[in-house]
Amino acid sequence: MAGTGHAPLRDDRDILLTVRDLEVEFPVGRHEVVHAVSGISFDVAEGETLGIVGESGCGKSTVAKSIIRLNDIKSGSIDYQGNDLAHMEGEALRQIRPDLQMIFQDPISSLNPRRKIRDVISEGIAVWGNTKGSWSQERIEELMVAVGIDPKFGERRPHQFSGGQCQRIGIARALALDPKVLICDEPVSALDVSVQAQVLNILEDMKARYGLTLLFISHDLSVVKNVSDRIIVMYLGKVCEIGNADELYENPRHPYTRALLASIPEPAPTVDVSEGDIEGELPSPIHPPAGCRFNTRCQHATDICFTDEPVMQQVGDSDHYLACHHPVEVAVSVV
Amino acid sequence: MPDPQLTVEDLYVRFPTSRGTVEAVNGVNFTLEKGQMLGIVGESGSGKSVTAKTLMNLLPRTAEVDGNIIFEGDDVRAVAKERRKHFWGVKMTMVFQDPMTSLNPVKRCGEQITETLRYHLGDDKATAKKKAIDLLEQVGVPEPSKRVDQYPHELSGGLRQRVVIAMALACEPSLLIADEPTTAVDVTVQKRLLDLLDGLRRDRGMSMILITHDLGVARGRCDDVAVMYGGRLVERAPTETLFADSRHPYTEALLRTIPRIDQPSHTRLEPIAGRPPELIDPAEECAFAPRCRYAQPDCLGTIPPVGGVRGQHEFACFHPANTDRGRQALDANLAAGQTVTGLQIQANAGVN
């Protein structure tokens, strides 16, 4: 599993955000480092929803946090409308940040329990002032209505709301500064299934209404498929496979993508359940395997997988790219 | 027909709080046959974990419990004092959601397994350690003789949960209660843990209660599935029947609200309207009525009793889905544009 190479980058579309060779490392004492993200490249077109799936430790949250510069970046570039977010500092970075907002996994702990929700939602506006026309107190009410929270509850505090409502308040807060890109890090993982659909529908509605571009991170493959136009599968800091959401699930080629799809309780019809039996544990990100990072657990691994890192290449002529020396050949499914 | 291994009759659990009495479990009845795997599915607050904790005698002292629990001929709630020490954790054991909090971080994994063996079975140190290594091997922990001397923080989440399962299996239980055993782990680990539990149950002829919020997990592994809502068991049926021909409107709504992997992307989801039921002083009515598209005036007067075919397909609803009565109720509500509780519904909602 590699994921070096720029094959998946597109130049024919309205690209809003381009991440190139992003590398993130975290020091862990005694001169060792965790290789959290090791050279990944992808882009997001305007108005698109890009899903990122993978198991814990694959680096999906690190990618999201790097884009809004919540952690240090070792190398690589993040191009957003001609600005390199990876190398911006100080006031320039501050000026661009309202464009990129984030919602988090735990809806309750991401809201300050001591503040009224009206203040929580309007804090961004309070910081920025009404410097950009559309930011005003009326906008707060409009946003609350848009996410289905009655503005008359604005004086209440977060503990008076359910988890689903708190997540909707979190969405309203993220939208208050009129962002272009909304990064959702596991936004429905902490919610019960009956409210999960409400939040996912609201995200779709907000995307259409405010013309958002979404980066949606989740470990739940069904949820990611539902919201995404394009999906990235990550493993141990690398990209395995990128593709159009329907195409990727219809025709998964990377052994790891197939293992994921076979592991879910109701496996995808395109894979065999036995492909989910990947042995062993996730290798340490401090000493990731040489060659393809999935080689320690892959049923198809041969010598080359231990020496050469596979490069991203296109599958046929569709929007589907993978990094594997031995992609799984599948019969074209008849639908 | 022999007596079921476990019978739960009219179980009520209440917690007095400063805001009023929380009615966590409200008259739950079910039976479990030997060797059976029963899934209990429900959302937070549905009473599934409280039911399990009642079986295991793990409720706080403030809980008020009422009802009968018969396990292998013993009345669980009246186990004599001298037998209590060796009742729970021997024949009936439990595995919890978070393996890190169920393990003692300052004790080696082996000690945590041998503790059970030495306390309940009176094994000596050497025998217990040998058994512990054996158990770790059975639950698929690689290099068990090395792991036995490691601390929980040295193991991955999946391995820790295997150690917890080994602890639960130590005294050869005949019933294992697993409360969200795979919620804290990744999908590939989840699959291996569920395969393991399923295999152990078959090899040992053990019964299992699998508590989960994930309908998919229950579907793949359980013989029977029971759905809980608002402290009540609202439907129980053999797994495939429940999924193919659900009767309770809550089960139906739950199945429709989940994104499915075989749907194209951007398929509009059908949320369940309204919010989860209030457990403090609930009204004497069907708990799901305020969110139900089938609700009729009779749903508000009384709590629907559990009907259907006993032991086959039981459900607690006056206007069950996929029946003529249910269809009539839904058609009437659709014509009116709302239900008796004022829930606005539209004709296109509910069509796949």
XYZ file of C-alpha atoms in Angstrom:
687
model
C 0.000 0.000 0.000
C 1.565 2.996 -0.983
C -0.059 5.947 -2.337
C 2.807 7.978 -3.622
C 2.297 9.587 -6.987
C -0.065 12.209 -8.257
C -2.192 10.136 -10.600
C -5.459 10.831 -8.759
C -5.032 14.598 -9.010
C -7.410 16.031 -11.569
C -6.882 19.120 -13.652
C -10.052 19.210 -15.660
C -12.421 20.217 -12.906
C -13.129 23.072 -10.609
C -10.602 22.074 -7.977
C -10.923 23.886 -4.679
C -8.355 22.117 -2.553
C -5.288 20.157 -3.589
C -3.181 18.241 -1.091
C 0.204 17.233 -2.488
C 2.677 14.831 -0.835
C 1.417 15.654 2.626
C 3.637 14.242 5.349
C 2.904 14.547 9.062
C 5.035 13.123 11.849
C 4.677 13.314 15.604
C 7.697 12.940 17.879
C 7.382 10.254 20.551
C 10.442 10.612 22.756
C 13.911 9.150 22.247
C 14.211 10.526 18.708
C 11.439 8.316 17.401
C 8.539 9.564 15.328
C 5.070 8.327 14.515
C 4.633 8.411 10.744
C 1.002 9.501 10.855
C 0.614 10.581 7.247
C 3.322 9.648 4.749
C 3.068 11.447 1.451
C -0.519 11.459 0.338
C -1.991 13.465 -2.516
C -5.598 14.143 -3.382
C -7.843 16.957 -4.449
C -11.383 18.073 -3.784
C -13.540 19.686 -6.446
C -15.844 22.539 -5.549
C -19.206 21.278 -4.313
C -17.916 17.745 -3.955
C -18.088 15.522 -0.894
C -14.875 13.617 -0.366
C -15.106 10.717 2.062
C -12.068 9.336 3.881
C -12.363 5.849 5.371
C -9.933 3.696 7.243
C -9.404 2.156 10.650
C -8.102 3.901 13.741
C -4.534 4.978 13.267
C -4.670 5.240 9.493
C -4.173 8.996 9.597
C -7.579 10.141 8.413
C -8.139 12.602 11.246
C -4.562 13.859 10.939
C -5.229 14.714 7.293
C -8.316 16.695 8.301
C -6.521 18.528 11.079
C -3.558 19.304 8.829
C -5.827 21.039 6.336
C -6.947 23.532 8.947
C -3.478 23.538 10.462
C -4.379 22.088 13.832
C -1.127 20.153 13.707
C 2.308 20.774 12.280
C 3.058 19.607 8.789
C 6.444 18.094 7.999
C 6.312 18.557 4.245
C 3.976 18.844 1.318
C 1.586 21.493 0.178
C -2.110 22.193 0.620
C -3.291 24.441 -2.153
C -6.525 26.277 -1.482
C -7.532 28.846 -4.108
C -3.928 29.724 -4.844
C -2.841 29.842 -1.207
C -0.559 27.201 0.242
C -2.167 26.498 3.605
C 0.776 24.347 4.637
C 3.150 27.305 4.618
C 0.915 30.146 5.744
C 1.544 31.789 9.076
C 0.145 34.494 11.322
C -2.343 36.981 9.992
C -2.553 35.442 6.516
C -3.552 32.108 8.031
C -6.020 33.788 10.347
C -7.659 35.561 7.427
C -8.214 32.347 5.523
C -9.391 30.169 8.374
C -13.075 31.202 8.336
C -13.265 29.528 4.926
C -12.418 26.139 6.425
C -14.541 24.971 9.340
C -14.772 21.713 11.179
C -17.323 19.652 13.089
C -16.224 17.034 15.551
C -17.092 13.558 16.714
C -18.371 14.173 20.223
C -21.133 16.753 19.908
C -21.439 17.433 23.616
C -17.799 17.896 24.568
C -17.220 20.119 21.540
C -19.631 22.719 22.936
C -18.711 24.842 25.952
C -21.155 23.711 28.670
C -21.187 27.105 30.377
C -22.265 29.152 27.399
C -25.670 29.725 25.873
C -25.959 28.115 22.497
C -26.658 31.446 20.811
C -23.240 32.597 22.053
C -21.649 29.316 21.021
C -22.948 29.714 17.479
C -22.132 33.406 17.210
C -18.655 33.324 18.711
C -17.021 33.338 15.296
C -18.999 36.415 14.351
C -18.108 38.079 17.644
C -14.436 37.487 16.897
C -14.614 38.665 13.321
C -17.192 41.421 13.627
C -19.545 42.157 10.768
C -16.705 42.578 8.355
C -18.177 40.455 5.631
C -21.739 41.542 4.730
C -23.652 38.358 5.415
C -22.486 37.955 9.016
C -25.080 39.217 11.427
C -27.308 38.259 14.306
C -30.116 37.488 11.860
C -27.804 34.961 10.332
C -27.614 33.127 13.669
C -31.377 32.713 13.734
C -31.422 31.685 10.099
C -28.772 29.042 10.799
C -30.610 27.718 13.843
C -33.767 27.330 11.787
C -31.772 25.723 8.967
C -30.411 23.002 11.256
C -33.769 22.503 12.945
C -33.158 24.198 16.302
C -35.907 26.618 17.347
C -34.263 30.054 17.827
C -36.292 30.557 21.005
C -34.011 27.951 22.641
C -30.997 30.180 21.985
C -30.708 31.047 25.680
C -30.372 27.401 26.696
C -27.105 25.663 27.402
C -25.734 22.530 25.724
C -26.772 20.109 28.493
C -30.407 20.897 27.772
C -30.116 19.372 24.324
C -29.809 15.789 23.132
C -26.704 14.504 21.362
C -28.295 14.881 17.935
C -29.345 18.445 18.692
C -25.860 19.300 19.962
C -24.378 18.019 16.730
C -26.799 20.240 14.786
C -25.710 23.200 16.935
C -22.125 22.276 16.066
C -23.036 22.389 12.380
C -24.676 25.814 12.813
C -21.544 27.087 14.570
C -19.338 25.823 11.760
C -21.544 27.537 9.170
C -21.723 30.888 10.967
C -18.653 32.269 9.199
C -19.867 31.270 5.741
C -17.176 28.648 5.089
C -16.383 27.156 1.708
C -15.111 23.864 3.075
C -16.654 21.932 5.943
C -14.536 19.194 7.462
C -16.575 16.566 9.308
C -14.535 14.271 11.545
C -16.717 11.268 12.454
C -19.769 13.526 12.883
C -22.286 10.742 13.491
C -20.202 8.097 15.270
C -21.380 9.119 18.732
C -25.035 9.316 17.767
C -27.779 6.719 17.980
C -28.862 5.320 14.649
C -32.264 7.002 14.747
C -30.686 10.476 14.943
C -27.753 9.670 12.666
C -30.014 9.975 9.611
C -31.266 13.405 10.733
C -27.731 14.760 10.983
C -26.646 13.223 7.662
C -29.688 14.694 5.919
C -28.985 18.108 7.429
C -25.407 17.962 6.165
C -26.698 17.209 2.663
C -29.225 20.065 2.917
C -26.632 22.548 4.190
C -24.238 21.510 1.447
C -26.862 22.275 -1.195
C -28.093 25.449 0.480
C -24.747 27.096 1.211
C -22.752 25.594 -1.644
C -20.335 23.764 0.639
C -17.536 21.406 -0.189
C -17.379 18.585 2.325
C -14.572 16.439 3.642
C -16.246 13.603 5.483
C -14.239 11.276 7.696
C -15.708 8.102 9.112
C -14.883 4.522 9.888
C -18.408 3.477 8.891
C -18.288 2.374 5.268
C -22.040 2.577 4.698
C -22.247 6.125 6.052
C -19.282 7.257 3.950
C -20.794 5.785 0.815
C -24.096 7.487 1.502
C -22.679 11.004 1.747
C -19.671 10.924 -0.590
C -19.112 11.593 -4.265
C -15.560 10.348 -4.093
C -13.869 8.176 -1.467
C -10.309 7.694 -0.277
C -9.363 4.487 1.525
C -6.397 4.965 3.854
C -4.152 2.518 5.668
C -1.269 3.385 7.965
C -0.699 6.886 6.636
C -1.012 5.996 2.974
C -3.736 5.991 0.361
C -4.795 2.582 -0.961
C -7.530 3.447 -3.330
C -9.392 6.533 -4.505
C -12.485 6.539 -6.612
C -16.007 7.570 -7.343
C -18.142 6.313 -4.435
C -20.394 3.971 -6.384
C -17.558 2.720 -8.600
C -15.264 2.028 -5.645
C -17.814 -0.077 -3.796
C -18.994 -1.773 -6.981
C -15.509 -2.656 -8.120
C -13.052 -2.601 -5.196
C -9.587 -3.617 -6.388
C -7.235 -3.087 -3.464
C -6.983 -6.097 -1.101
C -7.395 -3.774 1.893
C -10.505 -2.072 0.521
C -11.931 -5.520 -0.111
C -11.021 -6.658 3.400
C -12.859 -3.672 4.861
C -15.926 -4.291 2.735
C -15.895 -7.963 3.715
C -15.519 -7.231 7.438
C -18.616 -5.155 7.953
C -21.450 -7.097 9.572
C -23.471 -7.164 6.380
C -20.689 -7.518 3.813
C -20.857 -5.814 0.451
C -22.113 -8.167 -2.277
C -19.040 -7.464 -4.420
C -16.579 -9.226 -2.119
C -16.207 -12.647 -0.570
C -16.587 -12.762 3.220
C -13.309 -14.691 3.549
C -11.412 -11.666 2.210
C -12.148 -10.008 5.533
C -9.955 -12.488 7.386
C -6.863 -10.337 7.495
C -4.433 -11.688 10.037
C -2.270 -9.972 12.555
C -2.289 -6.510 13.969
C -1.808 -3.070 12.519
C 1.992 -2.569 12.326
C 3.510 0.182 14.422
C 3.397 3.582 12.727
C 6.780 4.263 14.354
C 8.402 1.567 12.216
C 6.072 1.101 9.267
C 6.868 -1.814 6.934
C 9.057 -1.107 3.904
C 7.513 -1.419 0.468
C 3.767 -1.642 0.604
C 2.588 -0.892 4.122
C -0.146 -3.511 3.920
C 2.330 -6.302 3.101
C 2.327 -7.826 6.602
C -1.363 -8.679 6.395
C -2.045 -9.064 2.681
C -3.015 -12.438 1.231
C -1.612 -11.441 -2.161
C 1.784 -10.111 -1.054
C 4.865 -11.257 -3.018
C 8.545 -10.239 -2.868
C 8.048 -6.997 -4.733
C 5.541 -5.818 -2.111
C 8.295 -5.934 0.515
C 10.790 -3.919 -1.492
C 8.982 -1.523 -3.826
C 6.328 0.890 -2.801
C 3.429 0.734 -5.242
C 2.500 3.953 -7.026
C -1.015 5.223 -7.569
C -2.314 4.302 -11.003
C -5.578 4.671 -12.812
C -7.928 1.706 -13.214
C -9.145 1.663 -16.813
C -10.323 5.112 -17.781
C -12.726 5.672 -14.894
C -12.325 7.887 -11.838
C -10.660 5.084 -9.906
C -7.037 4.902 -8.776
C -5.165 2.422 -6.657
C -1.732 1.684 -5.293
C -1.131 -2.049 -5.407
C 1.245 -4.429 -7.175
C -1.396 -7.136 -7.289
C -4.825 -5.564 -7.613
C -7.629 -8.082 -7.288
C -9.138 -8.922 -10.650
C -12.881 -9.051 -10.462
C -15.445 -10.084 -12.990
C -17.463 -7.105 -14.157
C -20.547 -7.259 -12.001
C -23.876 -7.388 -13.746
C -26.300 -4.988 -12.152
C -39.921 -29.435 25.840
C -37.313 -28.815 28.519
C -37.387 -25.636 30.538
C -35.530 -22.767 28.948
C -32.099 -22.062 30.381
C -33.034 -18.525 31.286
C -36.471 -17.083 31.932
C -37.032 -13.412 32.628
C -40.553 -12.569 33.783
C -42.076 -9.131 34.292
C -38.765 -7.485 34.964
C -38.979 -3.901 36.186
C -35.983 -1.758 37.107
C -36.389 1.745 38.478
C -33.849 4.280 39.647
C -35.062 7.004 42.003
C -33.358 10.301 41.138
C -33.823 13.884 42.229
C -35.762 14.577 39.030
C -38.132 11.645 39.489
C -38.084 7.888 39.046
C -36.288 6.655 35.953
C -38.186 3.654 34.668
C -35.299 1.971 32.900
C -36.861 -1.443 32.358
C -40.638 -1.743 32.141
C -41.973 -5.271 32.235
C -39.560 -7.254 30.124
C -40.260 -10.940 29.439
C -38.039 -13.296 27.499
C -36.612 -16.783 27.524
C -33.356 -18.194 26.265
C -32.845 -21.821 25.231
C -29.602 -23.637 25.886
C -27.025 -22.974 23.182
C -29.038 -20.124 21.701
C -27.639 -16.737 20.746
C -30.100 -13.953 21.451
C -29.412 -10.463 20.200
C -30.834 -7.545 22.121
C -30.900 -4.444 19.951
C -31.781 -0.955 21.032
C -30.546 2.611 21.280
C -29.080 4.376 24.298
C -31.626 4.427 27.085
C -33.668 1.534 25.716
C -32.870 -0.561 28.787
C -30.741 -3.253 27.147
C -27.659 -2.795 29.319
C -29.721 -2.380 32.480
C -31.414 -5.701 31.700
C -28.010 -7.358 31.359
C -26.704 -5.787 34.547
C -29.798 -6.970 36.410
C -29.058 -10.531 35.317
C -25.496 -10.131 36.563
C -26.523 -8.473 39.837
C -24.433 -5.431 38.952
C -26.980 -2.699 39.549
C -26.281 0.004 42.110
C -27.990 -0.403 45.484
C -30.436 2.383 44.729
C -32.046 0.401 41.910
C -35.502 -0.999 42.609
C -35.905 -4.343 40.889
C -39.078 -6.348 40.509
C -39.787 -9.564 38.612
C -38.472 -13.098 38.295
C -35.236 -14.304 36.768
C -34.837 -18.070 36.630
C -31.457 -19.367 35.460
C -30.971 -23.151 35.245
C -33.635 -23.677 37.890
C -32.249 -21.075 40.298
C -34.088 -17.926 41.187
C -31.316 -15.457 40.446
C -32.701 -12.704 42.646
C -32.922 -14.978 45.667
C -29.623 -16.822 45.490
C -28.700 -17.771 49.032
C -26.000 -15.688 50.635
C -23.461 -18.496 50.898
C -23.813 -19.319 47.173
C -23.590 -15.728 46.002
C -19.825 -15.697 46.004
C -19.629 -18.391 43.363
C -22.779 -17.711 41.363
C -22.032 -14.766 39.138
C -18.840 -14.987 37.151
C -18.968 -18.776 37.116
C -21.979 -20.098 35.198
C -23.098 -16.691 34.026
C -20.434 -14.225 32.962
C -20.272 -10.948 31.143
C -18.033 -9.112 28.678
C -18.223 -5.330 28.566
C -17.833 -2.717 25.875
C -14.553 -1.090 26.706
C -11.745 -3.598 27.262
C -9.441 -0.988 28.781
C -11.789 -0.167 31.626
C -12.673 -3.818 32.289
C -9.017 -4.675 32.784
C -6.955 -3.566 35.750
C -4.156 -1.464 34.260
C -1.632 -2.303 36.986
C -2.048 -6.077 36.872
C -0.595 -8.448 34.326
C -3.139 -10.006 31.948
C -2.405 -13.455 33.300
C -3.092 -12.451 36.906
C -6.485 -11.125 35.927
C -7.458 -14.506 34.501
C -5.884 -16.592 37.279
C -7.616 -14.442 39.890
C -10.967 -15.786 38.690
C -9.699 -19.361 38.594
C -8.124 -19.255 42.041
C -11.069 -17.530 43.681
C -13.908 -19.541 42.184
C -12.312 -22.927 41.497
C -9.589 -22.897 44.161
C -6.824 -23.717 41.655
C -3.218 -23.386 42.811
C -0.950 -20.810 41.220
C 0.775 -23.103 38.727
C -2.418 -24.809 37.507
C -4.159 -21.469 37.169
C -1.338 -20.025 35.107
C -1.300 -23.057 32.839
C -5.040 -22.722 32.374
C -4.694 -19.004 31.675
C -2.182 -19.640 28.889
C -4.517 -22.282 27.523
C -7.453 -19.877 27.586
C -5.489 -17.131 25.859
C -4.618 -19.619 23.140
C -8.289 -20.566 22.744
C -9.312 -16.955 22.255
C -6.662 -16.523 19.575
C -4.057 -14.468 21.406
C -0.711 -15.052 19.658
C 2.248 -16.065 21.878
C 0.044 -16.658 24.920
C 2.926 -17.586 27.220
C 4.462 -14.156 26.586
C 1.200 -12.197 26.749
C 0.295 -13.688 30.083
C 3.041 -11.603 31.697
C 2.218 -8.383 29.847
C 0.151 -5.474 31.095
C -3.050 -4.363 29.331
C -1.427 -1.217 27.922
C 1.023 -3.380 25.989
C -1.792 -4.963 23.986
C -3.938 -3.603 21.152
C -7.673 -3.021 21.649
C -8.576 -6.254 19.882
C -6.163 -8.317 22.000
C -7.400 -6.692 25.205
C -10.958 -7.642 24.357
C -9.721 -11.208 23.793
C -8.170 -11.194 27.261
C -11.511 -10.021 28.690
C -13.259 -12.838 26.832
C -10.701 -15.313 28.223
C -11.498 -14.049 31.736
C -15.198 -14.548 31.113
C -14.617 -18.084 29.847
C -12.294 -19.146 32.679
C -14.906 -20.959 34.777
C -16.634 -22.523 31.766
C -19.869 -20.539 31.887
C -23.051 -21.825 30.312
C -24.285 -18.300 29.587
C -22.127 -15.446 28.340
C -23.590 -11.955 28.213
C -21.695 -9.681 25.831
C -22.621 -6.008 26.183
C -21.536 -4.152 23.031
C -18.346 -6.262 22.877
C -17.156 -4.780 19.582
C -18.339 -1.182 19.729
C -14.905 0.161 20.666
C -12.949 -1.686 17.956
C -12.430 -1.371 14.193
C -14.437 -3.355 11.665
C -11.735 -5.858 10.794
C -11.156 -6.532 14.509
C -14.898 -6.655 15.081
C -15.291 -9.390 12.511
C -12.575 -11.498 14.130
C -14.017 -11.028 17.639
C -17.529 -11.939 16.521
C -16.184 -14.985 14.657
C -14.385 -15.967 17.849
C -17.455 -15.572 20.081
C -19.587 -17.487 17.604
C -17.053 -20.301 17.412
C -16.656 -20.515 21.200
C -20.394 -20.657 21.667
C -20.701 -23.546 19.202
C -17.710 -25.476 20.585
C -18.817 -25.160 24.184
C -22.582 -25.369 23.690
C -22.751 -22.092 25.546
C -25.698 -19.693 25.307
C -25.097 -16.069 24.561
C -26.874 -12.774 24.880
C -25.341 -10.270 22.485
C -26.295 -6.706 23.288
C -25.700 -4.247 20.476
C -26.974 -1.069 18.908
C -25.852 -2.309 15.511
C -28.590 -4.188 13.686
C -26.026 -5.586 11.266
C -24.008 -7.204 14.061
C -27.136 -8.874 15.410
C -28.251 -9.980 11.980
C -25.079 -11.815 11.126
C -24.721 -13.810 14.338
C -27.906 -14.282 16.350
C -30.561 -16.992 16.228
C -33.194 -14.643 17.613
C -33.255 -10.871 17.877
C -35.185 -8.846 20.433
C -35.706 -5.115 19.921
C -36.000 -2.841 22.960
C -37.472 0.636 23.071
C -38.180 2.804 26.092
C -37.483 0.008 28.579
C -39.759 -2.476 26.853
C -39.174 -5.385 24.590
C -41.202 -4.375 21.552
C -40.471 -7.221 19.163
C -38.748 -10.589 19.162
C -38.410 -13.033 16.312
C -35.970 -15.399 14.630
C -33.380 -13.145 13.018
C -34.372 -13.475 9.382
C -38.080 -13.087 10.179
C -37.393 -9.917 12.112
C -35.450 -8.344 9.279
C -37.637 -9.561 6.403
C -41.047 -9.212 7.997
C -40.840 -6.793 10.910
C -44.059 -6.025 12.732
C -43.254 -3.255 15.163
C -43.189 0.190 13.531
C -40.017 1.007 15.501
C -38.161 -1.985 14.063
C -39.363 -1.021 10.605
C -38.297 2.607 11.052
C -34.895 1.556 12.432
C -34.211 -0.668 9.441
C -35.101 2.165 7.066
C -33.069 4.869 8.753
C -29.691 3.147 8.380
C -27.581 3.882 5.308
C -27.063 0.645 3.433
C -23.965 -0.328 1.529
C -26.006 -1.591 -1.422
C -27.728 1.758 -1.963
C -26.175 4.247 -4.378
C -24.441 7.211 -2.772
C -26.598 10.213 -1.840
C -29.663 8.042 -1.218
C -31.902 10.208 0.952
C -32.199 8.685 4.417
C -35.451 8.428 6.340
C -34.877 9.752 9.829
C -37.132 8.717 12.697
C -39.004 11.865 13.624
C -39.041 13.189 17.177
C -36.762 12.279 20.034
C -36.097 9.260 22.234
C -38.719 8.582 24.900
C -38.695 10.187 28.305
C -37.899 7.578 30.948
C -38.879 9.680 33.950
C -42.568 9.168 34.686
C -43.487 7.970 31.195
C -47.136 8.200 30.168
C -49.285 5.066 30.146
C -49.109 4.680 26.391
C -47.017 3.095 23.717
C -43.598 4.726 24.149
C -43.079 4.912 20.399
C -46.481 6.512 19.642
C -45.185 10.112 19.409
C -42.734 9.084 16.660
C -44.888 6.426 15.007
C -46.442 6.830 11.573
C -49.082 4.234 12.392
C -50.269 5.771 15.698
C -54.034 5.618 16.387
C -56.123 6.773 19.367
C -55.904 3.337 21.048
C -52.081 3.622 21.135
C -52.413 6.487 23.606
C -54.863 4.899 26.019
C -52.919 1.797 27.010
C -49.552 0.180 26.686
C -49.838 -2.419 23.938
C -49.319 -5.917 25.389
C -46.904 -8.343 23.776
C -48.882 -10.318 21.202
C -48.166 -12.374 18.105
C -47.130 -16.008 18.273
C -45.417 -16.829 21.533
C -41.938 -18.211 21.068
C -42.028 -17.441 17.340
C -42.737 -13.853 16.507
C -43.818 -11.637 19.382
C -44.484 -7.929 19.140
C -46.171 -5.228 21.189
C -48.241 -3.151 18.805
C -51.924 -2.561 18.087
C -51.331 -1.666 14.441
C -48.367 -3.747 13.355
C -46.502 -2.985 10.148
C -46.880 -5.398 7.234
C -50.414 -6.386 8.323
C -53.848 -5.231 7.135
C -54.481 -3.488 10.429
C -51.236 -1.593 10.137
C -51.835 -0.635 6.526
C -55.298 0.704 7.384
C -53.858 2.779 10.206
C -51.100 4.150 7.993
C -53.497 4.939 5.132
C -55.809 6.801 7.494
C -52.868 8.808 8.880
C -51.542 9.569 5.413
C -54.977 10.790 4.321
C -55.116 13.077 7.352
C -51.516 14.217 6.844
C -50.756 13.600 10.492
C -51.071 11.001 13.218
C -53.096 11.157 16.403
C -50.058 12.539 18.237
C -49.753 15.409 15.763
C -46.771 13.952 13.903
C -46.821 15.343 10.369
C -46.410 12.635 7.778
C -46.330 12.690 4.024
C -47.314 10.117 1.484
C -43.887 9.865 -0.092
C -42.084 9.199 3.176
C -41.724 5.522 3.745
C -41.605 4.560 0.098
C -38.267 3.013 -0.686
